[in-house]
Coordinates of N, CA and C in Angstrom, one line a residue:
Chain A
X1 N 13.1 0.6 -57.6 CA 14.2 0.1 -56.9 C 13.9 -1.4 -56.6
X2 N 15.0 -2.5 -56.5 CA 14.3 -3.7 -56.9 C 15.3 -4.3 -55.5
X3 N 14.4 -4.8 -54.2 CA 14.6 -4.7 -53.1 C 14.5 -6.6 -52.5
X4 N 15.4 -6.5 -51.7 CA 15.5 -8.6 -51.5 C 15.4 -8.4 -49.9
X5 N 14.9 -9.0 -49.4 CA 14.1 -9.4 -47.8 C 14.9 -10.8 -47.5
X6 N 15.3 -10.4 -46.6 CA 15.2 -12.3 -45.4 C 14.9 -12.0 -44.2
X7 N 14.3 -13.0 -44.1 CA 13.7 -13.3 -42.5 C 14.1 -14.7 -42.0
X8 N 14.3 -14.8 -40.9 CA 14.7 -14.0 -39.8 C 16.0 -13.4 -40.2
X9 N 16.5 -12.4 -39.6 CA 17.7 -11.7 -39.4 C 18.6 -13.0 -38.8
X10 N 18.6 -13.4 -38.3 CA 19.0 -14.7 -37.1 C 17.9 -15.9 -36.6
X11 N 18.6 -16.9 -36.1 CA 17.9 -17.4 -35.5 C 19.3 -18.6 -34.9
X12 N 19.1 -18.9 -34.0 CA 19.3 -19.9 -33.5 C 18.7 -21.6 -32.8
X13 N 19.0 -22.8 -33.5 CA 18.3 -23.3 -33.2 C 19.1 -25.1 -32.4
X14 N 18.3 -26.1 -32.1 CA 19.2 -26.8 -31.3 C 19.7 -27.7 -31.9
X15 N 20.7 -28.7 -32.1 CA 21.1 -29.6 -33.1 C 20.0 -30.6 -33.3
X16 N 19.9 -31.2 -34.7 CA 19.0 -32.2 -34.8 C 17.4 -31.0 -35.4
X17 N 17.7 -29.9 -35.0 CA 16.4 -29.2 -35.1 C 16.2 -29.2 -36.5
X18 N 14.8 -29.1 -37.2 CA 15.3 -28.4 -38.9 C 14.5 -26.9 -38.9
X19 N 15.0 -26.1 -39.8 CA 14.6 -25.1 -39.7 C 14.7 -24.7 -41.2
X20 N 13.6 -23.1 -41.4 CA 13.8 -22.7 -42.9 C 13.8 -21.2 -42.7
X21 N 14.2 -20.7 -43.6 CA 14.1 -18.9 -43.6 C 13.8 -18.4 -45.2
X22 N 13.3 -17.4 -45.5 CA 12.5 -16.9 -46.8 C 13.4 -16.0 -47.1
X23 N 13.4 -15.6 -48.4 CA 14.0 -14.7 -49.1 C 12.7 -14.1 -50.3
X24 N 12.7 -12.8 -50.1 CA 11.3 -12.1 -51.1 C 12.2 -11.1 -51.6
X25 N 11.5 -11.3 -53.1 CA 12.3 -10.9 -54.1 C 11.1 -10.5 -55.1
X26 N 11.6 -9.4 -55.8 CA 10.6 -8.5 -57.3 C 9.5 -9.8 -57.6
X27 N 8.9 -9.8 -58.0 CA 7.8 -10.9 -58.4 C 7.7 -10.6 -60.2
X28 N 8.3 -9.7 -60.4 CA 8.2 -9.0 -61.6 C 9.9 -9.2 -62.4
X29 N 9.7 -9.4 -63.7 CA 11.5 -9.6 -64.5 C 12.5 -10.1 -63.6
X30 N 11.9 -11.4 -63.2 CA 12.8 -12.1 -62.9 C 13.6 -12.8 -63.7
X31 N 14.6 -13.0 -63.4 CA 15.7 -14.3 -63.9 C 16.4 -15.3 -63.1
X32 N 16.5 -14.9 -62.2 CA 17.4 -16.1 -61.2 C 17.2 -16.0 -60.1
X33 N 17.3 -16.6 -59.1 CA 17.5 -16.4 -57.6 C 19.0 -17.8 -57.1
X34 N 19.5 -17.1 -56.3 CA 20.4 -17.8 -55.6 C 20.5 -17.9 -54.4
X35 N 21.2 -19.0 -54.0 CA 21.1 -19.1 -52.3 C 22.6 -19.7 -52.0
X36 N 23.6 -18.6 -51.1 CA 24.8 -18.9 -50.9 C 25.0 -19.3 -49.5
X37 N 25.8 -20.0 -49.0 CA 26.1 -20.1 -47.8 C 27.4 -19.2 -47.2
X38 N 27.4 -18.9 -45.9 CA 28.3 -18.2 -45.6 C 29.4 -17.9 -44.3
X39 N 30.3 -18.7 -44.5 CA 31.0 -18.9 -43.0 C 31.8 -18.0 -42.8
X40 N 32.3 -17.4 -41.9 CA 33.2 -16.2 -41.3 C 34.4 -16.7 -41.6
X41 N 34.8 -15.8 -42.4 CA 36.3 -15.7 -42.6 C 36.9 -16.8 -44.3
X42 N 35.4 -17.1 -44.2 CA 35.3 -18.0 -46.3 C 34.6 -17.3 -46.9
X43 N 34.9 -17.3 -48.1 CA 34.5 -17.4 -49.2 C 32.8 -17.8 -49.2
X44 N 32.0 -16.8 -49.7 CA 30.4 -17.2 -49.7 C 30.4 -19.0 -51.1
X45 N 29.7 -19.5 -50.5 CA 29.6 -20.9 -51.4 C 28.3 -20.9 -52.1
X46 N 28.2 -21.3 -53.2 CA 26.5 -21.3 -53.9 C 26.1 -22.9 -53.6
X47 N 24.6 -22.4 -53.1 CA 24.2 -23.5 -52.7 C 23.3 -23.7 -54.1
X48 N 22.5 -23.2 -54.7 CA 21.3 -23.4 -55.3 C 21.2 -22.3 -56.6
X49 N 21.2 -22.5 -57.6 CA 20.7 -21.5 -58.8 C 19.2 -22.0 -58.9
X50 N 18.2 -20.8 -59.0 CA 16.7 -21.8 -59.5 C 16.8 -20.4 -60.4
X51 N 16.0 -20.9 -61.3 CA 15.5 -20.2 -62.1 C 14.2 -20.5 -62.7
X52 N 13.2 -21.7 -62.4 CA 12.2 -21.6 -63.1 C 11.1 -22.1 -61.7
X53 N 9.8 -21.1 -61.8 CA 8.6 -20.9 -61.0 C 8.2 -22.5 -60.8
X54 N 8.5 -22.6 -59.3 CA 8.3 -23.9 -58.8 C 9.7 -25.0 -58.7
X55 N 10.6 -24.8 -59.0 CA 11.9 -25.3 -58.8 C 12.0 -25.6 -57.5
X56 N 12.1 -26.9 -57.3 CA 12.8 -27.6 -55.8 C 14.4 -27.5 -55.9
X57 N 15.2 -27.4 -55.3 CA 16.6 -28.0 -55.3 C 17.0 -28.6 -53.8
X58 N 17.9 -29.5 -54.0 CA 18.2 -30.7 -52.6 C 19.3 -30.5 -52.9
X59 N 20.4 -30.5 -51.8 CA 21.6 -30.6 -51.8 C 21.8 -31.4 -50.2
X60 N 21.8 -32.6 -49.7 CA 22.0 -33.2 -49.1 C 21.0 -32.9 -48.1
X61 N 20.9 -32.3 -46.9 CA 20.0 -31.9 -45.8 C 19.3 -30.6 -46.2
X62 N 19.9 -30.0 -47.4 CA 19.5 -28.5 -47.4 C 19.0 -28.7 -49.0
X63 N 17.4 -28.1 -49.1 CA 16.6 -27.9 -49.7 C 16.2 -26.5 -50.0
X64 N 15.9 -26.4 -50.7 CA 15.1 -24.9 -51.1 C 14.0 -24.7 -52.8
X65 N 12.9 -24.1 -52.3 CA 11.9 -23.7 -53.2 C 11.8 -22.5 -53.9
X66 N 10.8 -22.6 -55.0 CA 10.8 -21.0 -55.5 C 9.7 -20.8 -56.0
X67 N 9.4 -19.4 -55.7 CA 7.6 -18.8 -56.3 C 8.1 -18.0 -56.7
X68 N 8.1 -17.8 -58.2 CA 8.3 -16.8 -59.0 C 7.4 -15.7 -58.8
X69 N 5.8 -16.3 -59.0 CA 5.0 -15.5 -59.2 C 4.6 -14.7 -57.8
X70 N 5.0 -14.9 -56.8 CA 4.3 -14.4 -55.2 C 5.7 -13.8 -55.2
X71 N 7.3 -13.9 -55.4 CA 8.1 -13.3 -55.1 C 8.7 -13.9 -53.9
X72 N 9.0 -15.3 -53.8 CA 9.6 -16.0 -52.4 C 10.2 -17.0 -52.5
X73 N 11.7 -17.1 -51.9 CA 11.9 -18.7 -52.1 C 12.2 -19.1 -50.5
X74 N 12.2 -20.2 -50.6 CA 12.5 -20.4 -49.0 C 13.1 -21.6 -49.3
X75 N 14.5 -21.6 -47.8 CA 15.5 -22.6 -47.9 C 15.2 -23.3 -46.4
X76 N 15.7 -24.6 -46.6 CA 15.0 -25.9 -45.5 C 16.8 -26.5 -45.3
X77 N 16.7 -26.8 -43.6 CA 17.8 -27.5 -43.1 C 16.9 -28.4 -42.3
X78 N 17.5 -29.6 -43.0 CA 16.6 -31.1 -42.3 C 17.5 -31.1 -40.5
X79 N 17.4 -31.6 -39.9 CA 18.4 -32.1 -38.6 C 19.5 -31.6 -38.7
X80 N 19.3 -30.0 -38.8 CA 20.6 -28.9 -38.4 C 21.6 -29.3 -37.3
X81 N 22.9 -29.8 -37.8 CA 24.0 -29.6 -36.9 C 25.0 -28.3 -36.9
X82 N 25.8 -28.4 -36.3 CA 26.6 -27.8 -35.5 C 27.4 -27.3 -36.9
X83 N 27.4 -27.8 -37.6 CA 28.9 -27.2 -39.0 C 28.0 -26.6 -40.0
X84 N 26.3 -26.5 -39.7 CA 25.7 -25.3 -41.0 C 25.4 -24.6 -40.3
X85 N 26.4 -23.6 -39.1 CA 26.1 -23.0 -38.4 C 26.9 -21.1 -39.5
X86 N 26.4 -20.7 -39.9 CA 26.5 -19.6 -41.9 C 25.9 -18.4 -41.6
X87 N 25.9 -18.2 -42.7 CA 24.9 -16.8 -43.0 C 24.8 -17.2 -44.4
X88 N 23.3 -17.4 -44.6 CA 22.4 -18.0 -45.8 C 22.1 -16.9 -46.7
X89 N 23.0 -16.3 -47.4 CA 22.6 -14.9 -48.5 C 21.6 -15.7 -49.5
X90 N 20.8 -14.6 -50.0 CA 20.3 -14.9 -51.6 C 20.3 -14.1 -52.0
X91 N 20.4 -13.9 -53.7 CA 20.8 -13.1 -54.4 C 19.1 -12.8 -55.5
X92 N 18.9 -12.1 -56.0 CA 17.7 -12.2 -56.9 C 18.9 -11.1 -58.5
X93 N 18.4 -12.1 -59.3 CA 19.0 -11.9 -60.3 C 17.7 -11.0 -61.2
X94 N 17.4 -9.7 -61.5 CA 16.7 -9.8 -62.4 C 16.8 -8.1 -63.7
X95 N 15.4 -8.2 -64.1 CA 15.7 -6.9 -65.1 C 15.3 -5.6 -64.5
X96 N 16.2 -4.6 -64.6 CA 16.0 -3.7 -64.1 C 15.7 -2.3 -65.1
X97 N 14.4 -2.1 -65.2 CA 14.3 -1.4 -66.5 C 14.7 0.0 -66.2
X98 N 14.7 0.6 -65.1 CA 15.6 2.0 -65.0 C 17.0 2.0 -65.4
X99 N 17.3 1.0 -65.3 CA 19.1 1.3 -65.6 C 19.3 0.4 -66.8
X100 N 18.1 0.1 -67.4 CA 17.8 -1.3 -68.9 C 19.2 -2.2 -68.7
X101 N 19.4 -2.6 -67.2 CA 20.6 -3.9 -67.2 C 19.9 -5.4 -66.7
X102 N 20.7 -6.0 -66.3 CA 19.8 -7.1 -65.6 C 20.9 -6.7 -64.1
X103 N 20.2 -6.8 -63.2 CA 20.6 -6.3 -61.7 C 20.7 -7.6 -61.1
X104 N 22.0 -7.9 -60.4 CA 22.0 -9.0 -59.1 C 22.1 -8.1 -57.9
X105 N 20.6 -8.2 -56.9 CA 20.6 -7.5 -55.9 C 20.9 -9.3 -54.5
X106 N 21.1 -8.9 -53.6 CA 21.6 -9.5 -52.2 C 20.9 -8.7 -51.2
X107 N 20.1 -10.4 -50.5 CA 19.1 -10.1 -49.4 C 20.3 -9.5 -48.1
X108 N 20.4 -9.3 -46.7 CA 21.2 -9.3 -46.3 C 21.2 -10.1 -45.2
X109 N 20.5 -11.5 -45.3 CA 21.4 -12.6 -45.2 C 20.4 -12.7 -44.1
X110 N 20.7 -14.7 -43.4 CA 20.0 -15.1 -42.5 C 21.4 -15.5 -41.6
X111 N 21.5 -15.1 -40.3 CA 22.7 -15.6 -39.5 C 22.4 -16.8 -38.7
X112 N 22.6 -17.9 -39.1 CA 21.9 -19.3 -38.4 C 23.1 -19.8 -37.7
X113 N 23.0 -19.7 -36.1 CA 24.0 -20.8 -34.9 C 22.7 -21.8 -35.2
X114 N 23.9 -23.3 -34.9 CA 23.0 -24.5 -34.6 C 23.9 -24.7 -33.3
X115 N 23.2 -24.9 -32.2 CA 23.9 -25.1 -30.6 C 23.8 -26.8 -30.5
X116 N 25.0 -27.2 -30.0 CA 25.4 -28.6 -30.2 C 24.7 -29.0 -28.5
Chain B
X1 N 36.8 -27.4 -59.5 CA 36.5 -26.3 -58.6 C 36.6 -24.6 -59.5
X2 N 36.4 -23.8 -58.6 CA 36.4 -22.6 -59.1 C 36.6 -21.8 -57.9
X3 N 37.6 -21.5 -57.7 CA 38.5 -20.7 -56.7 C 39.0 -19.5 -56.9
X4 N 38.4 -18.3 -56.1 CA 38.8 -16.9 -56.6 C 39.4 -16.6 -54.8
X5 N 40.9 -16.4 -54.8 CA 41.4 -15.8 -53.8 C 41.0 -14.0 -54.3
X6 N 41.5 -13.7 -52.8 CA 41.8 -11.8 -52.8 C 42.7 -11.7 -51.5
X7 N 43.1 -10.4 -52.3 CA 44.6 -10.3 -51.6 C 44.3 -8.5 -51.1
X8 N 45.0 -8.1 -50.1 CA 44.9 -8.4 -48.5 C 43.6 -9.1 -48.8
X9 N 43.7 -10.2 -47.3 CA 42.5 -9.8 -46.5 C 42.3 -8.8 -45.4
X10 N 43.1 -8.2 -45.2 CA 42.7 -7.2 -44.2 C 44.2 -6.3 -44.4
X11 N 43.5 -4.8 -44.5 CA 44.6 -4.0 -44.9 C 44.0 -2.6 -44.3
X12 N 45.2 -1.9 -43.1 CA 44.8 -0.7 -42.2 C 45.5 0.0 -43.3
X13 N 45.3 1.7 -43.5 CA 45.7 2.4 -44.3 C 45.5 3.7 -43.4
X14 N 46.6 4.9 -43.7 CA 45.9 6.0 -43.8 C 45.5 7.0 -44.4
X15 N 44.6 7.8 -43.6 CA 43.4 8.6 -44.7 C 43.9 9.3 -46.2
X16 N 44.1 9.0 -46.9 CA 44.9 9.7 -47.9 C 45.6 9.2 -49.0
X17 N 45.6 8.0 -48.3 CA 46.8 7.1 -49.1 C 45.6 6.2 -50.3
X18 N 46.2 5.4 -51.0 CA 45.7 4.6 -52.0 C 46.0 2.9 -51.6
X19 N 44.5 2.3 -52.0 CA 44.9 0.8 -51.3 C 44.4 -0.2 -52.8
X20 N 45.3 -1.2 -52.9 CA 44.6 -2.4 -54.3 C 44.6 -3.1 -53.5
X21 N 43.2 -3.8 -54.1 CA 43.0 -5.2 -53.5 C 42.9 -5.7 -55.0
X22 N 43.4 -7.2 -55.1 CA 43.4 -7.8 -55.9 C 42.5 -9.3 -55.8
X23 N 41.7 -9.6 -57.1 CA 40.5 -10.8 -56.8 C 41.7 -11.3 -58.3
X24 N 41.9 -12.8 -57.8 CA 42.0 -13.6 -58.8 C 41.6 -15.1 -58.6
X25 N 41.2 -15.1 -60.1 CA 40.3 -16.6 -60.4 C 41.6 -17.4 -60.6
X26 N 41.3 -18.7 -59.4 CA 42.8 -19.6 -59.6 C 43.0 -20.6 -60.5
X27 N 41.5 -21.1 -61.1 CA 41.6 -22.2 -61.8 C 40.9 -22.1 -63.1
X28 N 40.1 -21.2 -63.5 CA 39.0 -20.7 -64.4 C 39.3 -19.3 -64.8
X29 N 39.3 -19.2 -66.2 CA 39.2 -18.0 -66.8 C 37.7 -17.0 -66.5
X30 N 38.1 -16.1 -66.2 CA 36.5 -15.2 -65.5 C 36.8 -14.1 -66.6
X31 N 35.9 -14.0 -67.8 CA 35.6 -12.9 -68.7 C 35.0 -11.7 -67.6
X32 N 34.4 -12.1 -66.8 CA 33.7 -10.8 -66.0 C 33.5 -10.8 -64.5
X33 N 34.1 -9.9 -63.7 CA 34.5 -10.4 -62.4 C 33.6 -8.8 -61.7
X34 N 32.8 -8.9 -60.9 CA 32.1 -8.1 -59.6 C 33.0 -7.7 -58.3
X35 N 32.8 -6.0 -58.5 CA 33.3 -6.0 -56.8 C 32.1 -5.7 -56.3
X36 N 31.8 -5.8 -54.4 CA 31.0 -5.6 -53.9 C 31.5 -5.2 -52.7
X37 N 30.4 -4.3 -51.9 CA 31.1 -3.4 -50.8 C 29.7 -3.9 -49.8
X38 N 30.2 -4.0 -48.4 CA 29.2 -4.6 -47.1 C 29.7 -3.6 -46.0
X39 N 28.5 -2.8 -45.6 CA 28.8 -1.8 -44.8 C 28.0 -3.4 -43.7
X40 N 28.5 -2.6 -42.2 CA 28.0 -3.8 -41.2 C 26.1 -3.2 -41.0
X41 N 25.8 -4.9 -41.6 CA 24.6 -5.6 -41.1 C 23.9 -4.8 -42.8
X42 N 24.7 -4.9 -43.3 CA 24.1 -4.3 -44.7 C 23.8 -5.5 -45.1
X43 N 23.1 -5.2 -47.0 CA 23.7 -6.4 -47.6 C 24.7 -6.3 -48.6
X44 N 25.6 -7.2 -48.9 CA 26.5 -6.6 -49.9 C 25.7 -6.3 -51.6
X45 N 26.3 -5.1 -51.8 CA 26.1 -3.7 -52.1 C 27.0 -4.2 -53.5
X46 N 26.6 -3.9 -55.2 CA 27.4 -4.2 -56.4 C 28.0 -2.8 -56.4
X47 N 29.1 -3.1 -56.5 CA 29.7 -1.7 -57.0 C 30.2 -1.2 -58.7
X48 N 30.9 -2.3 -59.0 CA 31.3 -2.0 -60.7 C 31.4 -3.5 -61.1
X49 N 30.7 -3.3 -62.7 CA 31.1 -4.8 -62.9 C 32.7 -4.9 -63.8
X50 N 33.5 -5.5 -64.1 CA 35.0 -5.4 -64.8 C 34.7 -6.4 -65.8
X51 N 34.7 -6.2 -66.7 CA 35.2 -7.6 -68.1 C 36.7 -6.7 -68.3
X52 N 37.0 -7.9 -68.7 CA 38.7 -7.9 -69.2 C 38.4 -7.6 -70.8
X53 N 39.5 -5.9 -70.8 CA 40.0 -5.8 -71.4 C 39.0 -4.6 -72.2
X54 N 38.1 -4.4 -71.3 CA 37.7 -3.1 -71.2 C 37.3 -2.2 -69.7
X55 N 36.8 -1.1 -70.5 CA 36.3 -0.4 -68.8 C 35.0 -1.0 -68.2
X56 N 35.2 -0.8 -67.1 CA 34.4 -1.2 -65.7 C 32.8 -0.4 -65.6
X57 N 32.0 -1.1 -65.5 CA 30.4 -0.5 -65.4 C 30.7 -0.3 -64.0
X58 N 30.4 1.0 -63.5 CA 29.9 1.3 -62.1 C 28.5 1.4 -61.9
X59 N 28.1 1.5 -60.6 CA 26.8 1.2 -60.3 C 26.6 2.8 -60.2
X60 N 25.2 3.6 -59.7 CA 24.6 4.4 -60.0 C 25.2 4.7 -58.4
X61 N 26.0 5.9 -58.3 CA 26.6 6.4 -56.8 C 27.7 6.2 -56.9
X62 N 28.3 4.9 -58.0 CA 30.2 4.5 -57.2 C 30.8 6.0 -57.7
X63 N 31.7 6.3 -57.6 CA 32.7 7.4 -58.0 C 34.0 6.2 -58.7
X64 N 33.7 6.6 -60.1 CA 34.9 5.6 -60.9 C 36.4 6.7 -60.2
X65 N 36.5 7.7 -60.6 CA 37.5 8.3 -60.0 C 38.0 7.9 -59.2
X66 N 37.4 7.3 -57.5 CA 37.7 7.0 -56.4 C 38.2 5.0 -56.1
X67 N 37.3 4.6 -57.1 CA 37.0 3.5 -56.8 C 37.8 2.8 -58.2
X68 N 39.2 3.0 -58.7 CA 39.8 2.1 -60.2 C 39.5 0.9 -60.2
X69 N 39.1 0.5 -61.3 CA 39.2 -0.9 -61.3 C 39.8 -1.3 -62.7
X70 N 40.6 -2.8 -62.3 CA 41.7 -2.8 -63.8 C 41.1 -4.0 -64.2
X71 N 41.1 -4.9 -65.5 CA 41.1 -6.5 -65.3 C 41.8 -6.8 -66.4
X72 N 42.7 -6.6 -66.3 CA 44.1 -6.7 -67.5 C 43.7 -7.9 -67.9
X73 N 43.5 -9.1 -67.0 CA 43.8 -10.2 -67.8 C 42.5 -11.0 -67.1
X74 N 42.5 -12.4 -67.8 CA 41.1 -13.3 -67.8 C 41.1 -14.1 -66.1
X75 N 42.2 -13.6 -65.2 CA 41.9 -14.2 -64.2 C 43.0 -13.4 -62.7
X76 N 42.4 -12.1 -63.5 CA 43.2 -10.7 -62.4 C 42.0 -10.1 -62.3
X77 N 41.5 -9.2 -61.7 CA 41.1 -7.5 -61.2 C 41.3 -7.3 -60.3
X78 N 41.5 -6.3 -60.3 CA 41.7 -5.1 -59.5 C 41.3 -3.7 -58.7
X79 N 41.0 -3.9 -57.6 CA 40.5 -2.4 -57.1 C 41.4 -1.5 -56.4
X80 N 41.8 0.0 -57.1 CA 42.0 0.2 -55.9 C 41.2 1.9 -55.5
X81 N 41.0 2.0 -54.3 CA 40.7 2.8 -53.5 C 41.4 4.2 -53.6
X82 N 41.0 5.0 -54.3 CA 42.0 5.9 -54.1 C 41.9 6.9 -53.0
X83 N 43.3 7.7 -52.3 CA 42.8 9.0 -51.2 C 41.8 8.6 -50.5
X84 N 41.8 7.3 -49.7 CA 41.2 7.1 -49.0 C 40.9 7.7 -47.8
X85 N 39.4 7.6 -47.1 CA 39.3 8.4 -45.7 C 38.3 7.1 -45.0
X86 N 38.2 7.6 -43.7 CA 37.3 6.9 -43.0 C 35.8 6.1 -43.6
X87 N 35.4 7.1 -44.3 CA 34.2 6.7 -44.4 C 34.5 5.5 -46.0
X88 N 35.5 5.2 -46.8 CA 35.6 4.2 -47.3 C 35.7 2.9 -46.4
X89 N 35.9 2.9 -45.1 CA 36.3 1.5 -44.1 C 35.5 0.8 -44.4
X90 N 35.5 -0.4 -44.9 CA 34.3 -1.0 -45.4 C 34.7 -2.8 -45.5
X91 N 34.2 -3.5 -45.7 CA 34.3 -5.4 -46.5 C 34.1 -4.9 -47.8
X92 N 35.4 -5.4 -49.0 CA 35.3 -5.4 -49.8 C 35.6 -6.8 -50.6
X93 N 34.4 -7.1 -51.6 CA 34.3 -8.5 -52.1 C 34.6 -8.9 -53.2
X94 N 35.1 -9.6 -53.7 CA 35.0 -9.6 -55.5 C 34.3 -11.1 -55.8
X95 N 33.6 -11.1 -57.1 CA 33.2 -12.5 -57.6 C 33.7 -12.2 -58.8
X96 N 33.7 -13.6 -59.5 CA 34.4 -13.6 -60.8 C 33.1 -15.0 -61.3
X97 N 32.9 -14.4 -62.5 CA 31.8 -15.8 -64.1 C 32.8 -16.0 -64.3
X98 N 32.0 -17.4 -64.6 CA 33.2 -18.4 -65.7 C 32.7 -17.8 -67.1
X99 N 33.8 -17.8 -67.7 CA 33.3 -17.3 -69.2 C 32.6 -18.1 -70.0
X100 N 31.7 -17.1 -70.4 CA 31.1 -18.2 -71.4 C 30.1 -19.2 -70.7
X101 N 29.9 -19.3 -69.3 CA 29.1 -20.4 -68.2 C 28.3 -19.8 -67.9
X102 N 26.8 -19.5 -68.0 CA 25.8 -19.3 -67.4 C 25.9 -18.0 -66.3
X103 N 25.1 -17.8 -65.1 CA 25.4 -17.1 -64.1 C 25.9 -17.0 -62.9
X104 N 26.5 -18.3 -62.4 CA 26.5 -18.3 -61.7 C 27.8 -17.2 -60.7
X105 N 28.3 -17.1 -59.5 CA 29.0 -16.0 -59.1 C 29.8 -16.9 -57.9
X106 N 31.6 -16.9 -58.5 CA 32.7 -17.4 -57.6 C 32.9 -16.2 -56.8
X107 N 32.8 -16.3 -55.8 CA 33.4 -15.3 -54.6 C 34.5 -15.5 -54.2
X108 N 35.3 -14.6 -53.8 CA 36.3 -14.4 -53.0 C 36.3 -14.0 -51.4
X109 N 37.2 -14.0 -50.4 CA 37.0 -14.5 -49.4 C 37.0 -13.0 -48.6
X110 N 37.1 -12.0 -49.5 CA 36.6 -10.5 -49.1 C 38.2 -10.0 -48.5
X111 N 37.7 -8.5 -48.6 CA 39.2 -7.3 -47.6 C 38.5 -6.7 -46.7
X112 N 38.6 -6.5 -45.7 CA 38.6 -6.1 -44.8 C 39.5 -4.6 -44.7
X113 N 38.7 -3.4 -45.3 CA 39.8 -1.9 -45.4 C 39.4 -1.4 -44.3
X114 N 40.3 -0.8 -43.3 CA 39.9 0.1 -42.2 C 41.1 1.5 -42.7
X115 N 40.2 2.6 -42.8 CA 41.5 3.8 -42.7 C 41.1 4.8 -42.2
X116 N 42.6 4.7 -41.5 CA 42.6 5.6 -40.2 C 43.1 7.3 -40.5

C-alpha cells in the first residue's frame, strides 16, 4: 500500500514568519511528487511538479525540495503573510506494482493560518 | 490557463435519489479527467480515472454500478451517484490532463453532496 505523510497537520504562524512542512512519500518507483496549494472554497492550484532526486523549485517566496532516495520533500514559505494562509496538499505520483498502474496517492494536507 | 469548473457545488439530495455532478475543462481539451472523494480530515481519496470515449478505471473498492461516470466528450465528465444514502455525503473532486501534456492535474473547485 503506497502511503503519503504531512506534517504538521496545522500550524499557525505570525506574519513575516517563514515556515516549512514535509511530505513522506514511497522511496521506492517513484515518478513525481507534487505540491498544491489550497484555499477554501477554490480550486486546489499546482505549485511545483519535481521529479528528479534533488530538485529545488522557487516560486516567488515559496520553495520546495526533493529526496527521492530517503522519501521526502519539504516545502519553505519565506516571510509568510496573511494571503498564503491554504492547505499545502502533495501528491506522490508513483508505480504501483499490485495493481501494475502508476498510482497518484495525496498526503492529507498541511492547514497553514498566517496571523496578520 | 487551464480552468476546470464543476457543477453543483453543493447539492442536498434524498437518500435514494441519483445526483450528476459535472467537471468540465474550460479552456483545454482533457483526454483524461480524475474523480476524487474527501471524507473530513481525510486525504482526497482517487476514485475512477475517465478518458473520453471509453470506460472509466475504478479504483480497488469504488462500486462502478453506484458511482457512473461518462466523458462523452474532450472537455465534459461526469459523475453521477446513483440511489444515494447517507454514507455517500462526501466532497467530491474532479481533475482533468491536458492531452497529450505531461502530468500534471487541473482541479476543479469540488461538490459538496450531503443526502439526507
Amino acid at each position: 500500500i503506497l502511503n503519503v505523510e504531512q506534517s504538521p497537520q496545522s500550524l499557525h504562524v505570525q506574519e513575516g514568519d517563514s515556515t516549512n512542512f514535509t511530505c513522506s512519500f514511497p522511496s521506492s518507483n517513484f515518478y513525481a511528487l507534487h505540491w498544491y496549494r489550497w484555499e477554501t472554497a477554490k480550486s486546489p492550484e499546482a505549485l511545483f511538479v519535481m521529479t528528479l532526486n534533488g530538485d529545488e523549485k522557487k516560486k516567488g517566496r515559496i520553495s520546495a525540495t526533493l529526496n527521492t532516495k530517503e522519501g521526502y520533500s519539504y516545502l519553505y514559505i519565506k516571510g509568510s503573510q496573511p494571503e498564503d494562509s491554504a492547505t499545502y496538499l502533495c501528491a506522490f505520483m508513483g508505480w504501483d506494482g499490485t495493481s501494475g498502474t502508476y498510482k497518484y496517492i495525496f498526503g492529507t494536507g498541511t492547514r497553514l493560518k498566517v496571523l496578520a | 490557463g487551464a480552468v476546470v469548473s464543476q457543477h453543483p457545488s453543493r447539492v442536498i439530495c434524498k437518500s435514494g435519489t441519483s445526483v450528476k455532478i459535472e467537471c468540465r475543462s474550460l479552456d483545454f481539451q482533457a483526454t483524461t479527467m480524475f474523480w476524487y472523494r474527501q471524507f473530513p480530515k481525510q486525504s482526497l481519496m482517487l476514485m475512477a480515472t475517465s478518458n473520453e470515449g471509453s470506460k472509466a478505471t475504478y479504483e480497488q473498492g469504488v462500486e462502478k454500478d453506484k458511482f457512473l461516470i461518462n466523458h462523452a466528450s474532450l472537455t465534459l465528465s461526469t459523475l453521477t451517484v446513483t440511489s444515494a444514502h447517507p454514507e455517500d455525503s462526501s466532497f467530491y473532486i474532479c481533475s482533468a490532463k491536458k492531452s497529450g501534456r505531461g502530468y500534471e492535474q487541473y482541479f476543479g473547485p469540488g461538490t459538496r453532496l450531503t443526502v439526507t
